[in-house]
């Protein structure tokens, strides 16, 4: 039985939500089935059931153990997280990591170095400042329409760690590649593009991502940390639950995990694997993003917010700034209203920056981008 048959839905043609975001239909179906009854052996319909809903079983049961260990293994295989790193499934969202990182990784009296690329890095910087000296060594502000060049190594060489946000969900900018920070531990918030293409995690000391974009539902955060950092002594006292070492000791089972979130994450990783993995997803994502940016760059009405070379392939931000200034706000409202009426959901830009944003994560289909491009061209022609 398909998820649609289980629960018929109102019609939304295309979901551009920045997160929680679109999930593959086959994953929704398998998750719905697991809520009915958890099955062993990859959750295939023919696999033996455990007689209980996923939501009803203990996180200490053998059945859940297979779920969490399977998900962990797929993070290495599919997301290409090196075996030198411990994978953890935590809670509290990526925002929780803004605090956990400085709690655990500050060393002596060395400052923490951050690169500011917008709202989410600002929040991470603010948490670091609560705990100790923090230096912002580069910024893309105030427009946050580009990724700044990595400053000379001397500016962060003595730092406890260097933190960057590798995809900026709100402004639509993305690091083209993970930078080489030398001996300084590199920490990345890769919430909104993990899984979209191969990323060089060998260069990363600690990475984190809220799952609710490319990996699953909200409420589970993927963290991967180089194992040698788990034995590093924190500078001050750290509450037990905030220590990475606590969660690594009994992997992701210190307290009751988000069992449902971990299962869905596992199902998403299986879907990614079966599709051809990161290389195939990268090709699809590139085609989708190229189509949209090409339309934006050739339009007299639309303007891409992010500069070429810094553009996100996951969050395409744009305005209607080609219109006379006096008309822009009204025209943007009209555009969004007509888009919604046509079945395009979630195109409104983040409340802090306005404009529009098309989030086109892994599960967003290529034909949906074609439909949006056709709609945008027709809207422009109608003026
Ligand atoms: C890049 C980035 N970092 C952090 C966050 C905060 O995530 P959470 O709401 O899971 O704490 C978000 C949320 O969208 C994000 O896009």
mmCIF file of C-alpha atoms and ligand atoms in Angstrom:
data_model
loop_
_atom_site.group_PDB
_atom_site.id
_atom_site.type_symbol
_atom_site.label_atom_id
_atom_site.label_comp_id
_atom_site.label_asym_id
_atom_site.label_seq_id
_atom_site.Cartn_x
_atom_site.Cartn_y
_atom_site.Cartn_z
ATOM 1 C CA UNK A 1 0.000 0.000 0.000
ATOM 2 C CA UNK A 2 1.452 3.414 -0.912
ATOM 3 C CA UNK A 3 1.664 6.336 1.508
ATOM 4 C CA UNK A 4 -0.850 8.154 -0.704
ATOM 5 C CA UNK A 5 -3.295 5.284 -0.295
ATOM 6 C CA UNK A 6 -2.754 5.226 3.460
ATOM 7 C CA UNK A 7 -3.433 8.932 3.783
ATOM 8 C CA UNK A 8 -4.688 10.853 0.739
ATOM 9 C CA UNK A 9 -3.158 14.347 0.662
ATOM 10 C CA UNK A 10 -4.314 17.739 -0.558
ATOM 11 C CA UNK A 11 -2.590 18.709 -3.797
ATOM 12 C CA UNK A 12 0.735 20.492 -3.572
ATOM 13 C CA UNK A 13 2.424 20.286 -6.934
ATOM 14 C CA UNK A 14 5.966 21.093 -5.832
ATOM 15 C CA UNK A 15 7.521 21.571 -2.390
ATOM 16 C CA UNK A 16 10.362 24.127 -2.238
ATOM 17 C CA UNK A 17 10.572 24.222 1.562
ATOM 18 C CA UNK A 18 14.003 25.028 3.021
ATOM 19 C CA UNK A 19 13.454 22.524 5.816
ATOM 20 C CA UNK A 20 11.874 20.381 7.013
ATOM 21 C CA UNK A 21 11.979 19.619 3.327
ATOM 22 C CA UNK A 22 10.770 17.256 0.651
ATOM 23 C CA UNK A 23 11.500 13.562 1.191
ATOM 24 C CA UNK A 24 11.417 10.808 -1.448
ATOM 25 C CA UNK A 25 7.914 9.313 -1.798
ATOM 26 C CA UNK A 26 9.315 5.787 -1.417
ATOM 27 C CA UNK A 27 10.887 6.787 1.914
ATOM 28 C CA UNK A 28 7.600 8.201 3.187
ATOM 29 C CA UNK A 29 5.932 4.954 2.231
ATOM 30 C CA UNK A 30 8.495 2.777 4.019
ATOM 31 C CA UNK A 31 8.432 5.046 7.077
ATOM 32 C CA UNK A 32 4.628 4.779 7.185
ATOM 33 C CA UNK A 33 4.934 0.996 7.002
ATOM 34 C CA UNK A 34 7.498 0.997 9.834
ATOM 35 C CA UNK A 35 5.092 3.007 11.975
ATOM 36 C CA UNK A 36 2.640 0.208 11.390
ATOM 37 C CA UNK A 37 5.198 -2.538 11.971
ATOM 38 C CA UNK A 38 8.988 -2.451 12.062
ATOM 39 C CA UNK A 39 10.555 -5.025 9.745
ATOM 40 C CA UNK A 40 14.023 -6.475 9.992
ATOM 41 C CA UNK A 41 16.456 -6.936 7.110
ATOM 42 C CA UNK A 42 16.211 -3.642 5.313
ATOM 43 C CA UNK A 43 12.483 -3.120 5.940
ATOM 44 C CA UNK A 44 11.458 -4.896 2.714
ATOM 45 C CA UNK A 45 7.779 -5.837 2.728
ATOM 46 C CA UNK A 46 8.760 -9.524 2.605
ATOM 47 C CA UNK A 47 11.115 -9.215 5.630
ATOM 48 C CA UNK A 48 9.953 -10.588 8.986
ATOM 49 C CA UNK A 49 8.085 -8.071 11.110
ATOM 50 C CA UNK A 50 8.813 -7.557 14.806
ATOM 51 C CA UNK A 51 5.112 -7.309 15.657
ATOM 52 C CA UNK A 52 5.356 -3.748 16.944
ATOM 53 C CA UNK A 53 5.439 -0.253 15.533
ATOM 54 C CA UNK A 54 8.847 1.394 15.316
ATOM 55 C CA UNK A 55 7.401 3.970 17.712
ATOM 56 C CA UNK A 56 6.692 1.329 20.359
ATOM 57 C CA UNK A 57 9.987 -0.499 20.668
ATOM 58 C CA UNK A 58 12.869 0.088 23.058
ATOM 59 C CA UNK A 59 15.949 1.873 21.815
ATOM 60 C CA UNK A 60 17.863 -0.921 23.598
ATOM 61 C CA UNK A 61 16.186 -3.676 21.547
ATOM 62 C CA UNK A 62 18.021 -5.768 18.952
ATOM 63 C CA UNK A 63 15.649 -4.449 16.278
ATOM 64 C CA UNK A 64 16.551 -0.817 16.961
ATOM 65 C CA UNK A 65 20.218 -1.735 17.280
ATOM 66 C CA UNK A 66 20.079 -2.917 13.661
ATOM 67 C CA UNK A 67 18.498 0.405 12.668
ATOM 68 C CA UNK A 68 21.078 2.655 14.329
ATOM 69 C CA UNK A 69 24.102 0.522 13.371
ATOM 70 C CA UNK A 70 22.797 0.276 9.806
ATOM 71 C CA UNK A 71 22.339 4.050 9.631
ATOM 72 C CA UNK A 72 25.841 4.611 10.998
ATOM 73 C CA UNK A 73 27.370 2.283 8.423
ATOM 74 C CA UNK A 74 25.480 3.997 5.587
ATOM 75 C CA UNK A 75 26.837 7.372 6.717
ATOM 76 C CA UNK A 76 30.323 6.021 6.006
ATOM 77 C CA UNK A 77 29.370 4.238 2.782
ATOM 78 C CA UNK A 78 26.987 6.717 1.190
ATOM 79 C CA UNK A 79 27.986 10.091 2.661
ATOM 80 C CA UNK A 80 31.674 9.146 2.450
ATOM 81 C CA UNK A 81 32.385 10.012 6.086
ATOM 82 C CA UNK A 82 35.881 8.619 6.774
ATOM 83 C CA UNK A 83 36.241 5.663 9.171
ATOM 84 C CA UNK A 84 38.580 7.857 11.246
ATOM 85 C CA UNK A 85 35.445 9.703 12.374
ATOM 86 C CA UNK A 86 32.765 8.646 14.855
ATOM 87 C CA UNK A 87 29.218 9.090 13.571
ATOM 88 C CA UNK A 88 26.637 10.265 16.126
ATOM 89 C CA UNK A 89 22.886 10.844 15.934
ATOM 90 C CA UNK A 90 22.074 13.593 18.424
ATOM 91 C CA UNK A 91 19.137 15.866 19.216
ATOM 92 C CA UNK A 92 18.639 19.595 19.664
ATOM 93 C CA UNK A 93 19.160 20.434 16.006
ATOM 94 C CA UNK A 94 22.190 22.039 14.424
ATOM 95 C CA UNK A 95 21.643 24.920 16.880
ATOM 96 C CA UNK A 96 22.618 22.625 19.735
ATOM 97 C CA UNK A 97 25.941 22.055 17.993
ATOM 98 C CA UNK A 98 26.587 25.814 18.006
ATOM 99 C CA UNK A 99 27.096 25.346 21.786
ATOM 100 C CA UNK A 100 28.508 21.820 21.910
ATOM 101 C CA UNK A 101 31.373 22.695 19.573
ATOM 102 C CA UNK A 102 32.928 25.430 21.751
ATOM 103 C CA UNK A 103 32.192 23.491 24.942
ATOM 104 C CA UNK A 104 34.227 20.546 23.671
ATOM 105 C CA UNK A 105 36.803 21.916 21.274
ATOM 106 C CA UNK A 106 38.187 25.051 22.959
ATOM 107 C CA UNK A 107 41.816 24.552 23.886
ATOM 108 C CA UNK A 108 43.741 26.459 26.599
ATOM 109 C CA UNK A 109 43.158 30.164 26.112
ATOM 110 C CA UNK A 110 43.271 29.964 22.332
ATOM 111 C CA UNK A 111 40.465 31.824 20.567
ATOM 112 C CA UNK A 112 37.994 30.043 18.341
ATOM 113 C CA UNK A 113 38.057 31.347 14.733
ATOM 114 C CA UNK A 114 34.877 31.736 12.702
ATOM 115 C CA UNK A 115 34.037 32.819 9.188
ATOM 116 C CA UNK A 116 30.772 34.728 9.092
ATOM 117 C CA UNK A 117 28.599 33.948 6.077
ATOM 118 C CA UNK A 118 25.206 34.945 7.440
ATOM 119 C CA UNK A 119 22.514 34.119 9.937
ATOM 120 C CA UNK A 120 23.536 30.585 10.907
ATOM 121 C CA UNK A 121 27.222 31.367 11.312
ATOM 122 C CA UNK A 122 26.243 34.450 13.343
ATOM 123 C CA UNK A 123 24.329 32.206 15.722
ATOM 124 C CA UNK A 124 27.284 29.836 16.010
ATOM 125 C CA UNK A 125 29.590 32.806 16.709
ATOM 126 C CA UNK A 126 27.252 34.105 19.424
ATOM 127 C CA UNK A 127 27.347 30.751 21.242
ATOM 128 C CA UNK A 128 31.130 30.624 21.064
ATOM 129 C CA UNK A 129 31.295 34.121 22.569
ATOM 130 C CA UNK A 130 29.294 32.901 25.561
ATOM 131 C CA UNK A 131 32.146 30.547 26.406
ATOM 132 C CA UNK A 132 35.329 32.358 25.503
ATOM 133 C CA UNK A 133 37.470 34.372 23.113
ATOM 134 C CA UNK A 134 36.145 34.254 19.564
ATOM 135 C CA UNK A 135 37.567 35.859 16.450
ATOM 136 C CA UNK A 136 35.678 36.463 13.219
ATOM 137 C CA UNK A 137 38.471 36.264 10.661
ATOM 138 C CA UNK A 138 36.383 36.920 7.522
ATOM 139 C CA UNK A 139 32.840 37.935 6.664
ATOM 140 C CA UNK A 140 30.570 38.082 3.631
ATOM 141 C CA UNK A 141 28.435 40.776 5.259
ATOM 142 C CA UNK A 142 26.402 42.795 5.039
ATOM 143 C CA UNK A 143 24.881 41.325 1.841
ATOM 144 C CA UNK A 144 26.142 37.779 2.352
ATOM 145 C CA UNK A 145 26.051 37.212 -1.378
ATOM 146 C CA UNK A 146 29.410 35.444 -1.657
ATOM 147 C CA UNK A 147 31.832 33.151 0.122
ATOM 148 C CA UNK A 148 34.885 35.106 1.288
ATOM 149 C CA UNK A 149 38.371 33.860 0.420
ATOM 150 C CA UNK A 150 39.961 31.783 3.153
ATOM 151 C CA UNK A 151 42.283 34.212 4.977
ATOM 152 C CA UNK A 152 45.999 33.452 5.231
ATOM 153 C CA UNK A 153 46.758 30.533 7.545
ATOM 154 C CA UNK A 154 48.438 32.920 10.007
ATOM 155 C CA UNK A 155 45.058 34.389 10.956
ATOM 156 C CA UNK A 156 43.745 31.120 12.380
ATOM 157 C CA UNK A 157 46.825 28.921 12.860
ATOM 158 C CA UNK A 158 46.813 29.293 16.668
ATOM 159 C CA UNK A 159 43.044 28.980 17.036
ATOM 160 C CA UNK A 160 41.299 26.200 18.938
ATOM 161 C CA UNK A 161 39.418 25.462 15.721
ATOM 162 C CA UNK A 162 38.125 27.156 12.576
ATOM 163 C CA UNK A 163 34.348 27.077 12.003
ATOM 164 C CA UNK A 164 32.613 27.594 8.656
ATOM 165 C CA UNK A 165 29.046 27.158 7.404
ATOM 166 C CA UNK A 166 29.528 25.295 4.149
ATOM 167 C CA UNK A 167 26.061 26.009 2.713
ATOM 168 C CA UNK A 168 24.146 29.092 3.759
ATOM 169 C CA UNK A 169 20.492 28.126 3.566
ATOM 170 C CA UNK A 170 19.119 31.649 3.963
ATOM 171 C CA UNK A 171 21.387 33.600 1.603
ATOM 172 C CA UNK A 172 21.933 30.792 -0.903
ATOM 173 C CA UNK A 173 25.730 30.687 -0.907
ATOM 174 C CA UNK A 174 27.918 27.584 -0.791
ATOM 175 C CA UNK A 175 31.616 26.846 -0.408
ATOM 176 C CA UNK A 176 32.755 25.320 -3.721
ATOM 177 C CA UNK A 177 34.982 22.942 -1.788
ATOM 178 C CA UNK A 178 35.912 22.169 1.785
ATOM 179 C CA UNK A 179 38.991 24.303 2.473
ATOM 180 C CA UNK A 180 42.275 22.940 3.763
ATOM 181 C CA UNK A 181 42.806 24.467 7.219
ATOM 182 C CA UNK A 182 46.134 22.734 7.773
ATOM 183 C CA UNK A 183 46.675 21.664 11.381
ATOM 184 C CA UNK A 184 43.810 23.791 12.738
ATOM 185 C CA UNK A 185 40.785 21.570 13.390
ATOM 186 C CA UNK A 186 38.132 22.513 10.832
ATOM 187 C CA UNK A 187 34.510 22.464 12.027
ATOM 188 C CA UNK A 188 31.728 22.628 9.454
ATOM 189 C CA UNK A 189 27.999 23.208 9.656
ATOM 190 C CA UNK A 190 26.973 21.336 6.509
ATOM 191 C CA UNK A 191 23.267 21.095 7.408
ATOM 192 C CA UNK A 192 21.856 22.191 4.098
ATOM 193 C CA UNK A 193 24.093 20.481 1.540
ATOM 194 C CA UNK A 194 25.386 17.270 3.089
ATOM 195 C CA UNK A 195 24.563 14.431 0.732
ATOM 196 C CA UNK A 196 24.196 16.706 -2.297
ATOM 197 C CA UNK A 197 27.630 15.864 -3.762
ATOM 198 C CA UNK A 198 30.966 14.401 -2.667
ATOM 199 C CA UNK A 199 32.562 16.640 -0.027
ATOM 200 C CA UNK A 200 36.108 16.158 1.224
ATOM 201 C CA UNK A 201 35.435 15.209 4.843
ATOM 202 C CA UNK A 202 39.070 14.103 5.269
ATOM 203 C CA UNK A 203 39.739 17.808 5.834
ATOM 204 C CA UNK A 204 37.110 18.066 8.563
ATOM 205 C CA UNK A 205 37.690 17.575 12.293
ATOM 206 C CA UNK A 206 34.002 17.808 13.176
ATOM 207 C CA UNK A 207 30.952 18.169 10.964
ATOM 208 C CA UNK A 208 27.298 18.537 11.857
ATOM 209 C CA UNK A 209 23.984 18.694 10.048
ATOM 210 C CA UNK A 210 20.360 18.940 11.076
ATOM 211 C CA UNK A 211 18.763 16.092 9.137
ATOM 212 C CA UNK A 212 15.699 17.971 7.966
ATOM 213 C CA UNK A 213 16.997 18.962 4.523
ATOM 214 C CA UNK A 214 18.745 16.153 2.661
ATOM 215 C CA UNK A 215 18.762 13.424 5.298
ATOM 216 C CA UNK A 216 15.367 12.990 6.917
ATOM 217 C CA UNK A 217 13.018 14.613 9.407
ATOM 218 C CA UNK A 218 13.813 17.289 11.995
ATOM 219 C CA UNK A 219 14.810 16.182 15.484
ATOM 220 C CA UNK A 220 17.917 14.215 14.566
ATOM 221 C CA UNK A 221 21.314 15.805 14.022
ATOM 222 C CA UNK A 222 24.134 13.980 12.322
ATOM 223 C CA UNK A 223 27.527 14.688 13.900
ATOM 224 C CA UNK A 224 30.833 13.211 12.799
ATOM 225 C CA UNK A 225 33.953 13.794 14.830
ATOM 226 C CA UNK A 226 37.537 12.682 14.310
ATOM 227 C CA UNK A 227 38.115 10.017 16.942
ATOM 228 C CA UNK A 228 41.292 11.572 18.382
ATOM 229 C CA UNK A 229 39.258 14.633 19.409
ATOM 230 C CA UNK A 230 37.074 12.501 21.672
ATOM 231 C CA UNK A 231 39.896 12.158 24.186
ATOM 232 C CA UNK A 232 40.846 15.848 24.128
ATOM 233 C CA UNK A 233 40.286 17.411 27.562
ATOM 234 C CA UNK A 234 37.835 20.329 27.427
ATOM 235 C CA UNK A 235 38.975 23.658 28.919
ATOM 236 C CA UNK A 236 36.268 23.972 31.567
ATOM 237 C CA UNK A 237 33.637 21.721 33.096
ATOM 238 C CA UNK A 238 31.203 20.392 30.502
ATOM 239 C CA UNK A 239 27.817 18.903 31.495
ATOM 240 C CA UNK A 240 27.753 15.171 30.761
ATOM 241 C CA UNK A 241 25.095 15.366 28.064
ATOM 242 C CA UNK A 242 27.016 18.061 26.204
ATOM 243 C CA UNK A 243 30.208 15.993 25.861
ATOM 244 C CA UNK A 244 30.812 14.260 22.538
ATOM 245 C CA UNK A 245 32.682 11.555 24.451
ATOM 246 C CA UNK A 246 29.472 10.708 26.337
ATOM 247 C CA UNK A 247 27.575 10.076 23.121
ATOM 248 C CA UNK A 248 30.466 8.203 21.493
ATOM 249 C CA UNK A 249 30.902 5.789 24.395
ATOM 250 C CA UNK A 250 27.604 4.047 23.793
ATOM 251 C CA UNK A 251 27.120 5.293 20.273
ATOM 252 C CA UNK A 252 24.054 7.550 20.104
ATOM 253 C CA UNK A 253 22.353 5.724 23.001
ATOM 254 C CA UNK A 254 23.327 7.788 26.056
ATOM 255 C CA UNK A 255 19.737 8.920 26.361
ATOM 256 C CA UNK A 256 16.626 7.903 24.426
ATOM 257 C CA UNK A 257 17.364 8.843 20.807
ATOM 258 C CA UNK A 258 14.927 10.019 18.169
ATOM 259 C CA UNK A 259 14.352 6.466 16.977
ATOM 260 C CA UNK A 260 11.921 7.484 14.256
ATOM 261 C CA UNK A 261 14.298 10.154 12.921
ATOM 262 C CA UNK A 262 17.199 7.698 12.780
ATOM 263 C CA UNK A 263 15.091 5.150 10.904
ATOM 264 C CA UNK A 264 13.992 7.702 8.318
ATOM 265 C CA UNK A 265 17.596 8.874 7.947
ATOM 266 C CA UNK A 266 18.570 5.268 7.246
ATOM 267 C CA UNK A 267 15.801 4.922 4.663
ATOM 268 C CA UNK A 268 16.939 8.139 2.957
ATOM 269 C CA UNK A 269 20.545 6.911 2.813
ATOM 270 C CA UNK A 270 19.363 3.631 1.261
ATOM 271 C CA UNK A 271 17.414 5.635 -1.313
ATOM 272 C CA UNK A 272 20.546 7.671 -2.089
ATOM 273 C CA UNK A 273 22.658 4.525 -2.382
ATOM 274 C CA UNK A 274 20.173 2.833 -4.719
ATOM 275 C CA UNK A 275 20.031 5.913 -6.924
ATOM 276 C CA UNK A 276 23.789 5.763 -7.564
ATOM 277 C CA UNK A 277 25.192 7.603 -4.550
ATOM 278 C CA UNK A 278 26.707 11.058 -4.253
ATOM 279 C CA UNK A 279 28.190 11.135 -7.742
ATOM 280 C CA UNK A 280 24.797 10.621 -9.394
ATOM 281 C CA UNK A 281 23.075 13.015 -6.995
ATOM 282 C CA UNK A 282 25.734 15.649 -7.746
ATOM 283 C CA UNK A 283 25.011 15.385 -11.488
ATOM 284 C CA UNK A 284 21.255 15.739 -10.913
ATOM 285 C CA UNK A 285 21.660 18.636 -8.480
ATOM 286 C CA UNK A 286 24.011 20.473 -10.814
ATOM 287 C CA UNK A 287 21.553 20.177 -13.718
ATOM 288 C CA UNK A 288 18.702 21.482 -11.551
ATOM 289 C CA UNK A 289 20.675 24.449 -10.199
ATOM 290 C CA UNK A 290 22.130 25.332 -13.611
ATOM 291 C CA UNK A 291 18.658 25.540 -15.138
ATOM 292 C CA UNK A 292 17.431 27.954 -12.503
ATOM 293 C CA UNK A 293 20.530 30.166 -12.449
ATOM 294 C CA UNK A 294 20.524 30.312 -16.241
ATOM 295 C CA UNK A 295 16.960 31.597 -16.202
ATOM 296 C CA UNK A 296 17.827 34.158 -13.501
ATOM 297 C CA UNK A 297 20.925 35.386 -15.364
ATOM 298 C CA UNK A 298 19.023 35.869 -18.622
ATOM 299 C CA UNK A 299 15.972 37.590 -17.164
ATOM 300 C CA UNK A 300 15.188 41.304 -17.136
ATOM 301 C CA UNK A 301 13.005 40.804 -14.035
ATOM 302 C CA UNK A 302 14.686 38.272 -11.741
ATOM 303 C CA UNK A 303 18.067 38.680 -10.067
ATOM 304 C CA UNK A 304 20.052 35.911 -8.393
ATOM 305 C CA UNK A 305 21.145 37.015 -4.930
ATOM 306 C CA UNK A 306 24.388 35.020 -4.812
ATOM 307 C CA UNK A 307 27.343 35.858 -7.015
ATOM 308 C CA UNK A 308 28.632 33.311 -9.549
ATOM 309 C CA UNK A 309 31.268 31.105 -7.946
ATOM 310 C CA UNK A 310 29.504 31.213 -4.552
ATOM 311 C CA UNK A 311 26.072 29.952 -5.577
ATOM 312 C CA UNK A 312 24.321 27.195 -3.692
ATOM 313 C CA UNK A 313 22.991 24.263 -5.675
ATOM 314 C CA UNK A 314 20.508 23.566 -2.854
ATOM 315 C CA UNK A 315 19.004 26.980 -2.024
ATOM 316 C CA UNK A 316 18.540 29.287 -4.999
ATOM 317 C CA UNK A 317 17.784 32.786 -3.707
ATOM 318 C CA UNK A 318 16.456 35.502 -5.983
ATOM 319 C CA UNK A 319 14.601 38.777 -6.060
ATOM 320 C CA UNK A 320 12.441 40.651 -8.565
ATOM 321 C CA UNK A 321 14.887 43.555 -8.466
ATOM 322 C CA UNK A 322 14.760 43.999 -12.245
ATOM 323 C CA UNK A 323 11.389 45.712 -11.639
ATOM 324 C CA UNK A 324 11.279 49.454 -10.817
ATOM 325 C CA UNK A 325 11.915 49.912 -7.085
ATOM 326 C CA UNK A 326 8.446 51.306 -6.399
ATOM 327 C CA UNK A 327 6.809 48.145 -7.808
ATOM 328 C CA UNK A 328 9.067 45.457 -6.341
ATOM 329 C CA UNK A 329 7.298 44.611 -3.102
ATOM 330 C CA UNK A 330 3.847 44.423 -4.675
ATOM 331 C CA UNK A 331 5.182 42.443 -7.619
ATOM 332 C CA UNK A 332 6.995 39.978 -5.344
ATOM 333 C CA UNK A 333 3.768 39.441 -3.389
ATOM 334 C CA UNK A 334 1.872 38.879 -6.645
ATOM 335 C CA UNK A 335 4.523 36.444 -7.880
ATOM 336 C CA UNK A 336 4.380 34.420 -4.656
ATOM 337 C CA UNK A 337 0.595 34.400 -4.608
ATOM 338 C CA UNK A 338 0.341 33.200 -8.203
ATOM 339 C CA UNK A 339 3.082 30.618 -7.581
ATOM 340 C CA UNK A 340 1.173 29.232 -4.624
ATOM 341 C CA UNK A 341 -2.049 29.117 -6.635
ATOM 342 C CA UNK A 342 -0.151 27.157 -9.294
ATOM 343 C CA UNK A 343 0.899 24.595 -6.664
ATOM 344 C CA UNK A 344 4.443 25.814 -5.903
ATOM 345 C CA UNK A 345 4.809 25.738 -2.131
ATOM 346 C CA UNK A 346 7.519 27.374 -0.006
ATOM 347 C CA UNK A 347 9.037 29.889 -2.438
ATOM 348 C CA UNK A 348 8.949 32.849 -0.045
ATOM 349 C CA UNK A 349 12.442 33.951 1.005
ATOM 350 C CA UNK A 350 13.498 33.772 4.652
ATOM 351 C CA UNK A 351 11.765 36.400 6.780
ATOM 352 C CA UNK A 352 15.102 38.100 7.528
ATOM 353 C CA UNK A 353 16.042 38.727 3.897
ATOM 354 C CA UNK A 354 12.811 38.705 1.895
ATOM 355 C CA UNK A 355 12.693 37.946 -1.835
ATOM 356 C CA UNK A 356 12.288 34.351 -2.971
ATOM 357 C CA UNK A 357 14.084 31.080 -2.432
ATOM 358 C CA UNK A 358 13.743 27.786 -4.254
ATOM 359 C CA UNK A 359 15.190 25.000 -2.125
ATOM 360 C CA UNK A 360 15.877 22.108 -4.465
ATOM 361 C CA UNK A 361 17.284 19.387 -2.243
ATOM 362 C CA UNK A 362 18.124 15.848 -3.368
ATOM 363 C CA UNK A 363 14.525 14.620 -3.345
ATOM 364 C CA UNK A 364 13.286 17.547 -5.427
ATOM 365 C CA UNK A 365 12.700 16.235 -8.979
ATOM 366 C CA UNK A 366 14.251 17.717 -12.119
ATOM 367 C CA UNK A 367 10.851 18.120 -13.773
ATOM 368 C CA UNK A 368 9.793 20.306 -10.825
ATOM 369 C CA UNK A 369 12.584 22.732 -11.704
ATOM 370 C CA UNK A 370 11.437 22.742 -15.331
ATOM 371 C CA UNK A 371 7.907 23.526 -14.179
ATOM 372 C CA UNK A 372 9.121 26.382 -11.979
ATOM 373 C CA UNK A 373 11.222 27.809 -14.831
ATOM 374 C CA UNK A 374 8.204 27.670 -17.157
ATOM 375 C CA UNK A 375 6.057 29.407 -14.530
ATOM 376 C CA UNK A 376 8.656 32.130 -13.899
ATOM 377 C CA UNK A 377 9.102 32.820 -17.623
ATOM 378 C CA UNK A 378 5.329 32.998 -18.127
ATOM 379 C CA UNK A 379 4.998 35.399 -15.162
ATOM 380 C CA UNK A 380 7.691 37.666 -16.619
ATOM 381 C CA UNK A 381 6.085 37.619 -20.065
ATOM 382 C CA UNK A 382 2.700 38.520 -18.542
ATOM 383 C CA UNK A 383 3.986 41.884 -17.234
HETATM 384 C C1 LIG B 1 22.954 25.925 7.813
HETATM 385 C C2 LIG B 1 22.049 25.797 8.996
HETATM 386 N N1 LIG B 1 22.587 25.716 10.220
HETATM 387 C C3 LIG B 1 21.825 25.588 11.314
HETATM 388 C C4 LIG B 1 20.451 25.557 11.226
HETATM 389 C C5 LIG B 1 19.637 25.408 12.486
HETATM 390 O O1 LIG B 1 19.127 24.137 12.505
HETATM 391 P P1 LIG B 1 18.125 23.613 13.661
HETATM 392 O O2 LIG B 1 16.859 24.344 13.461
HETATM 393 O O3 LIG B 1 18.055 22.158 13.356
HETATM 394 O O4 LIG B 1 18.747 23.904 14.958
HETATM 395 C C6 LIG B 1 19.838 25.627 9.974
HETATM 396 C C7 LIG B 1 18.374 25.574 9.846
HETATM 397 O O5 LIG B 1 17.795 25.692 8.814
HETATM 398 C C8 LIG B 1 20.661 25.745 8.835
HETATM 399 O O6 LIG B 1 20.117 25.833 7.615
#
